[in-house]
PDB file of C-alpha atoms in Angstrom:
ATOM      1  CA  MET A   1       0.000   0.000   0.000  1.00  0.00           C
ATOM      2  CA  LYS A   2       1.355   3.403  -0.953  1.00  0.00           C
ATOM      3  CA  GLY A   3       2.218   5.792   1.855  1.00  0.00           C
ATOM      4  CA  VAL A   4      -0.068   8.472   0.449  1.00  0.00           C
ATOM      5  CA  ILE A   5      -3.041   6.373   1.635  1.00  0.00           C
ATOM      6  CA  PHE A   6      -1.620   6.316   5.163  1.00  0.00           C
ATOM      7  CA  ASN A   7      -0.974  10.069   4.977  1.00  0.00           C
ATOM      8  CA  LEU A   8      -4.599  10.629   3.946  1.00  0.00           C
ATOM      9  CA  LEU A   9      -5.868   8.407   6.747  1.00  0.00           C
ATOM     10  CA  GLU A  10      -3.771  10.309   9.282  1.00  0.00           C
ATOM     11  CA  LYS A  11      -5.122  13.623   7.989  1.00  0.00           C
ATOM     12  CA  VAL A  12      -8.798  12.632   8.031  1.00  0.00           C
ATOM     13  CA  VAL A  13      -8.522  11.036  11.496  1.00  0.00           C
ATOM     14  CA  SER A  14      -6.600  14.019  12.892  1.00  0.00           C
ATOM     15  CA  ASP A  15      -8.941  16.564  11.298  1.00  0.00           C
ATOM     16  CA  GLU A  16     -12.072  14.797  12.552  1.00  0.00           C
ATOM     17  CA  PHE A  17     -10.970  13.506  15.958  1.00  0.00           C
ATOM     18  CA  GLY A  18      -7.637  15.188  16.739  1.00  0.00           C
ATOM     19  CA  PRO A  19      -4.014  14.053  16.542  1.00  0.00           C
ATOM     20  CA  ASP A  20      -4.260  12.190  19.855  1.00  0.00           C
ATOM     21  CA  VAL A  21      -6.753   9.760  18.324  1.00  0.00           C
ATOM     22  CA  TRP A  22      -4.331   9.106  15.455  1.00  0.00           C
ATOM     23  CA  ASP A  23      -1.601   8.409  18.008  1.00  0.00           C
ATOM     24  CA  ASP A  24      -3.995   6.057  19.847  1.00  0.00           C
ATOM     25  CA  LEU A  25      -4.696   4.189  16.592  1.00  0.00           C
ATOM     26  CA  ILE A  26      -0.984   3.819  15.874  1.00  0.00           C
ATOM     27  CA  GLU A  27      -0.386   2.444  19.352  1.00  0.00           C
ATOM     28  CA  ALA A  28      -3.424   0.129  19.333  1.00  0.00           C
ATOM     29  CA  SER A  29      -2.634  -1.220  15.854  1.00  0.00           C
ATOM     30  CA  GLY A  30       1.092  -1.722  16.292  1.00  0.00           C
ATOM     31  CA  ALA A  31       1.629   0.144  13.014  1.00  0.00           C
ATOM     32  CA  SER A  32       4.858   2.050  12.478  1.00  0.00           C
ATOM     33  CA  GLY A  33       3.153   5.437  12.149  1.00  0.00           C
ATOM     34  CA  ALA A  34       5.891   6.913   9.955  1.00  0.00           C
ATOM     35  CA  TYR A  35       4.843   7.024   6.305  1.00  0.00           C
ATOM     36  CA  THR A  36       6.242   8.805   3.294  1.00  0.00           C
ATOM     37  CA  SER A  37       3.848   9.357   0.406  1.00  0.00           C
ATOM     38  CA  LEU A  38       6.101   7.483  -2.042  1.00  0.00           C
ATOM     39  CA  GLY A  39       6.864   4.639   0.356  1.00  0.00           C
ATOM     40  CA  ASN A  40       5.435   1.143   0.097  1.00  0.00           C
ATOM     41  CA  TYR A  41       3.953  -0.424   3.218  1.00  0.00           C
ATOM     42  CA  ASP A  42       2.497  -3.818   3.975  1.00  0.00           C
ATOM     43  CA  ASP A  43      -1.270  -4.046   3.494  1.00  0.00           C
ATOM     44  CA  ALA A  44      -1.459  -5.511   6.994  1.00  0.00           C
ATOM     45  CA  GLU A  45      -0.664  -2.044   8.404  1.00  0.00           C
ATOM     46  CA  ILE A  46      -3.723  -0.412   6.847  1.00  0.00           C
ATOM     47  CA  GLU A  47      -5.834  -3.354   7.978  1.00  0.00           C
ATOM     48  CA  ALA A  48      -4.479  -3.025  11.531  1.00  0.00           C
ATOM     49  CA  LEU A  49      -5.214   0.715  11.562  1.00  0.00           C
ATOM     50  CA  VAL A  50      -8.744   0.170  10.239  1.00  0.00           C
ATOM     51  CA  ALA A  51      -9.338  -2.544  12.853  1.00  0.00           C
ATOM     52  CA  ALA A  52      -8.066  -0.237  15.616  1.00  0.00           C
ATOM     53  CA  ALA A  53     -10.323   2.574  14.362  1.00  0.00           C
ATOM     54  CA  SER A  54     -13.248   0.169  14.240  1.00  0.00           C
ATOM     55  CA  ARG A  55     -12.716  -0.814  17.878  1.00  0.00           C
ATOM     56  CA  LYS A  56     -12.090   2.752  19.094  1.00  0.00           C
ATOM     57  CA  LEU A  57     -15.024   4.322  17.256  1.00  0.00           C
ATOM     58  CA  GLY A  58     -17.445   1.418  17.522  1.00  0.00           C
ATOM     59  CA  LEU A  59     -17.955   1.266  13.764  1.00  0.00           C
ATOM     60  CA  SER A  60     -17.663  -1.657  11.375  1.00  0.00           C
ATOM     61  CA  ARG A  61     -14.668  -2.097   9.069  1.00  0.00           C
ATOM     62  CA  ALA A  62     -16.962  -1.250   6.143  1.00  0.00           C
ATOM     63  CA  ASP A  63     -18.116   1.959   7.838  1.00  0.00           C
ATOM     64  CA  ILE A  64     -14.540   3.041   8.631  1.00  0.00           C
ATOM     65  CA  LEU A  65     -13.395   2.451   5.038  1.00  0.00           C
ATOM     66  CA  HIS A  66     -16.445   4.226   3.603  1.00  0.00           C
ATOM     67  CA  TRP A  67     -15.995   7.204   5.950  1.00  0.00           C
ATOM     68  CA  PHE A  68     -12.317   7.392   5.032  1.00  0.00           C
ATOM     69  CA  GLY A  69     -13.106   7.415   1.303  1.00  0.00           C
ATOM     70  CA  VAL A  70     -15.703  10.172   1.665  1.00  0.00           C
ATOM     71  CA  LYS A  71     -13.343  12.361   3.703  1.00  0.00           C
ATOM     72  CA  ALA A  72     -10.272  11.666   1.533  1.00  0.00           C
ATOM     73  CA  ILE A  73     -11.697  12.868  -1.795  1.00  0.00           C
ATOM     74  CA  PRO A  74     -11.764  16.609  -0.965  1.00  0.00           C
ATOM     75  CA  ILE A  75      -8.171  16.331   0.276  1.00  0.00           C
ATOM     76  CA  LEU A  76      -7.138  14.476  -2.879  1.00  0.00           C
ATOM     77  CA  ARG A  77      -8.759  17.235  -4.920  1.00  0.00           C
ATOM     78  CA  GLN A  78      -6.654  19.826  -3.103  1.00  0.00           C
ATOM     79  CA  LEU A  79      -3.449  17.801  -3.434  1.00  0.00           C
ATOM     80  CA  TYR A  80      -3.941  16.619  -7.019  1.00  0.00           C
ATOM     81  CA  PRO A  81      -6.304  19.030  -8.809  1.00  0.00           C
ATOM     82  CA  ALA A  82      -5.232  17.712 -12.232  1.00  0.00           C
ATOM     83  CA  LEU A  83      -6.981  14.419 -11.442  1.00  0.00           C
ATOM     84  CA  PHE A  84     -10.259  16.310 -11.086  1.00  0.00           C
ATOM     85  CA  ASP A  85      -9.852  18.900 -13.830  1.00  0.00           C
ATOM     86  CA  GLY A  86     -11.871  18.295 -16.947  1.00  0.00           C
ATOM     87  CA  HIS A  87     -14.618  16.407 -15.132  1.00  0.00           C
ATOM     88  CA  GLN A  88     -17.909  18.233 -14.837  1.00  0.00           C
ATOM     89  CA  THR A  89     -19.646  15.591 -12.709  1.00  0.00           C
ATOM     90  CA  SER A  90     -18.811  12.782 -10.334  1.00  0.00           C
ATOM     91  CA  ARG A  91     -20.147  10.383 -12.961  1.00  0.00           C
ATOM     92  CA  ASP A  92     -17.506  11.596 -15.440  1.00  0.00           C
ATOM     93  CA  PHE A  93     -14.875  11.343 -12.717  1.00  0.00           C
ATOM     94  CA  VAL A  94     -15.835   7.801 -11.675  1.00  0.00           C
ATOM     95  CA  LEU A  95     -16.098   6.587 -15.258  1.00  0.00           C
ATOM     96  CA  SER A  96     -12.569   7.857 -15.927  1.00  0.00           C
ATOM     97  CA  VAL A  97     -10.925   5.987 -13.079  1.00  0.00           C
ATOM     98  CA  ASN A  98      -9.413   3.189 -15.195  1.00  0.00           C
ATOM     99  CA  GLU A  99      -8.369   5.274 -18.207  1.00  0.00           C
ATOM    100  CA  ILE A 100      -7.358   8.576 -16.625  1.00  0.00           C
ATOM    101  CA  ILE A 101      -7.196   8.544 -12.820  1.00  0.00           C
ATOM    102  CA  HIS A 102      -5.273   5.309 -12.204  1.00  0.00           C
ATOM    103  CA  PRO A 103      -2.744   5.923 -15.015  1.00  0.00           C
ATOM    104  CA  GLU A 104      -2.060   9.342 -13.462  1.00  0.00           C
ATOM    105  CA  VAL A 105      -1.719   7.725 -10.033  1.00  0.00           C
ATOM    106  CA  LEU A 106       0.798   5.298 -11.529  1.00  0.00           C
ATOM    107  CA  LYS A 107       2.814   8.221 -12.936  1.00  0.00           C
ATOM    108  CA  LEU A 108       3.053   9.682  -9.437  1.00  0.00           C
ATOM    109  CA  TYR A 109       3.417   6.327  -7.658  1.00  0.00           C
ATOM    110  CA  PRO A 110       4.801   3.772 -10.154  1.00  0.00           C
ATOM    111  CA  GLN A 111       4.575   0.811  -7.789  1.00  0.00           C
ATOM    112  CA  ALA A 112       0.953   1.429  -6.772  1.00  0.00           C
ATOM    113  CA  ALA A 113      -1.371  -1.577  -7.045  1.00  0.00           C
ATOM    114  CA  CYS A 114      -4.504   0.195  -8.247  1.00  0.00           C
ATOM    115  CA  PRO A 115      -7.757  -1.707  -8.426  1.00  0.00           C
ATOM    116  CA  PHE A 116      -9.470  -2.164 -11.755  1.00  0.00           C
ATOM    117  CA  PHE A 117     -13.167  -1.615 -12.317  1.00  0.00           C
ATOM    118  CA  HIS A 118     -14.980  -3.490 -15.046  1.00  0.00           C
ATOM    119  CA  MET A 119     -17.760  -1.052 -15.844  1.00  0.00           C
ATOM    120  CA  GLN A 120     -21.029  -1.937 -17.453  1.00  0.00           C
ATOM    121  CA  ARG A 121     -23.492   0.835 -18.188  1.00  0.00           C
ATOM    122  CA  ARG A 122     -27.033  -0.262 -17.543  1.00  0.00           C
ATOM    123  CA  ASP A 123     -28.621   2.988 -18.674  1.00  0.00           C
ATOM    124  CA  GLY A 124     -27.673   6.642 -18.884  1.00  0.00           C
ATOM    125  CA  GLU A 125     -27.463   7.094 -15.124  1.00  0.00           C
ATOM    126  CA  THR A 126     -26.651   3.609 -13.790  1.00  0.00           C
ATOM    127  CA  VAL A 127     -23.322   1.823 -13.923  1.00  0.00           C
ATOM    128  CA  GLU A 128     -22.304  -1.527 -12.487  1.00  0.00           C
ATOM    129  CA  LEU A 129     -18.721  -1.551 -11.246  1.00  0.00           C
ATOM    130  CA  ASN A 130     -17.088  -4.941 -10.820  1.00  0.00           C
ATOM    131  CA  TYR A 131     -14.144  -4.532  -8.482  1.00  0.00           C
ATOM    132  CA  GLU A 132     -10.896  -6.358  -9.213  1.00  0.00           C
ATOM    133  CA  SER A 133      -8.161  -6.064  -6.620  1.00  0.00           C
ATOM    134  CA  ARG A 134      -6.024  -8.213  -4.378  1.00  0.00           C
ATOM    135  CA  ARG A 135      -7.249  -6.019  -1.538  1.00  0.00           C
ATOM    136  CA  ASP A 136     -10.705  -6.169  -0.002  1.00  0.00           C
ATOM    137  CA  LEU A 137     -11.313  -2.420  -0.094  1.00  0.00           C
ATOM    138  CA  ILE A 138     -14.565  -2.076  -2.022  1.00  0.00           C
ATOM    139  CA  ASP A 139     -16.015  -0.068   0.885  1.00  0.00           C
ATOM    140  CA  LEU A 140     -13.220   2.465   0.347  1.00  0.00           C
ATOM    141  CA  ALA A 141     -14.182   2.644  -3.336  1.00  0.00           C
ATOM    142  CA  HIS A 142     -17.795   3.218  -2.264  1.00  0.00           C
ATOM    143  CA  GLY A 143     -16.611   6.070  -0.041  1.00  0.00           C
ATOM    144  CA  PHE A 144     -14.592   7.561  -2.901  1.00  0.00           C
ATOM    145  CA  ILE A 145     -17.733   7.527  -5.085  1.00  0.00           C
ATOM    146  CA  ASP A 146     -19.817   9.234  -2.385  1.00  0.00           C
ATOM    147  CA  GLY A 147     -16.983  11.704  -1.736  1.00  0.00           C
ATOM    148  CA  ALA A 148     -16.737  12.546  -5.427  1.00  0.00           C
ATOM    149  CA  ALA A 149     -20.496  13.077  -5.580  1.00  0.00           C
ATOM    150  CA  SER A 150     -20.205  15.511  -2.685  1.00  0.00           C
ATOM    151  CA  VAL A 151     -17.285  17.375  -4.285  1.00  0.00           C
ATOM    152  CA  TYR A 152     -19.166  17.766  -7.570  1.00  0.00           C
ATOM    153  CA  GLY A 153     -22.523  18.490  -5.911  1.00  0.00           C
ATOM    154  CA  ASP A 154     -24.181  15.372  -7.335  1.00  0.00           C
ATOM    155  CA  ARG A 155     -26.651  12.957  -5.792  1.00  0.00           C
ATOM    156  CA  VAL A 156     -25.787   9.285  -6.041  1.00  0.00           C
ATOM    157  CA  SER A 157     -26.924   5.997  -4.566  1.00  0.00           C
ATOM    158  CA  VAL A 158     -24.643   2.999  -4.323  1.00  0.00           C
ATOM    159  CA  GLU A 159     -25.741  -0.586  -3.749  1.00  0.00           C
ATOM    160  CA  HIS A 160     -23.384  -3.423  -2.912  1.00  0.00           C
ATOM    161  CA  GLY A 161     -23.591  -6.643  -4.874  1.00  0.00           C
ATOM    162  CA  VAL A 162     -24.096 -10.062  -3.367  1.00  0.00           C
ATOM    163  CA  PRO A 163     -21.101 -11.310  -1.341  1.00  0.00           C
ATOM    164  CA  THR A 164     -19.058 -14.188  -2.726  1.00  0.00           C
ATOM    165  CA  GLU A 165     -18.685 -17.486  -0.866  1.00  0.00           C
ATOM    166  CA  GLU A 166     -15.638 -15.935   0.823  1.00  0.00           C
ATOM    167  CA  GLY A 167     -17.817 -13.033   2.004  1.00  0.00           C
ATOM    168  CA  ARG A 168     -16.290 -10.424  -0.316  1.00  0.00           C
ATOM    169  CA  VAL A 169     -18.446  -7.974  -2.198  1.00  0.00           C
ATOM    170  CA  GLU A 170     -17.055  -7.464  -5.661  1.00  0.00           C
ATOM    171  CA  SER A 171     -19.551  -5.173  -7.331  1.00  0.00           C
ATOM    172  CA  LEU A 172     -21.270  -1.858  -6.814  1.00  0.00           C
ATOM    173  CA  THR A 173     -24.297  -0.533  -8.646  1.00  0.00           C
ATOM    174  CA  VAL A 174     -24.073   3.243  -8.868  1.00  0.00           C
ATOM    175  CA  ARG A 175     -27.074   5.410  -9.763  1.00  0.00           C
ATOM    176  CA  TRP A 176     -26.695   9.099 -10.364  1.00  0.00           C
ATOM    177  CA  GLN A 177     -29.852  11.067  -9.670  1.00  0.00           C
ATOM    178  CA  THR A 178     -30.566  14.058 -11.821  1.00  0.00           C
TER     179      THR A 178
END
C-alpha cells in the first residue's frame, strides 16, 4: 500500500478527531506510524489501523473504510487538482478511473497496485462496477464515489452486490440522480 493512503488516513482522522486519536490508533494497531507518500507499506498495516479505528469508534470495518473514502476525496482534490480537472460531474470522474485517474496515479506512484473496475453501463445514469483487486477495499471505493459526488454536488446511490462465498463484495451498482 502506498504511503499516500496512510498520509490521507492520518489527515482525516486528525482533522475529525484530533491528533491524539491518530496516536492512539498507531499504538493500538502496532503500526509504524511513519509514512512517506512514495513509500510502500504492507497491506497488513492499513488493515491493523482500520481494525483499531473500528474498535475505538465502535464502527464496522466497512463503515470506517467508507468514511475514510468520503473524507479523503476533498483532500485528494486539493493535493492533485489535475486528477479532477476536466470532469464536470462525479459520474464523469468515476467513469474515468481506469483510463485517466489510475494511469495518473501510476505516474506519481509507479509501484501502486490500483484496483481495476470493469464497468457496465445499464442505462444513462446507472453503472455496475465490478471490483478487481487483491485487496478487499470495495467499501473504500464506495466512499470515494460518495466523496466525489459531494465534491461535484451530485446525488448518487450505491448498492453493494451479493457477497461471494468468501464473504467479499465485488460489485457496486451506482445510480446518479438528476
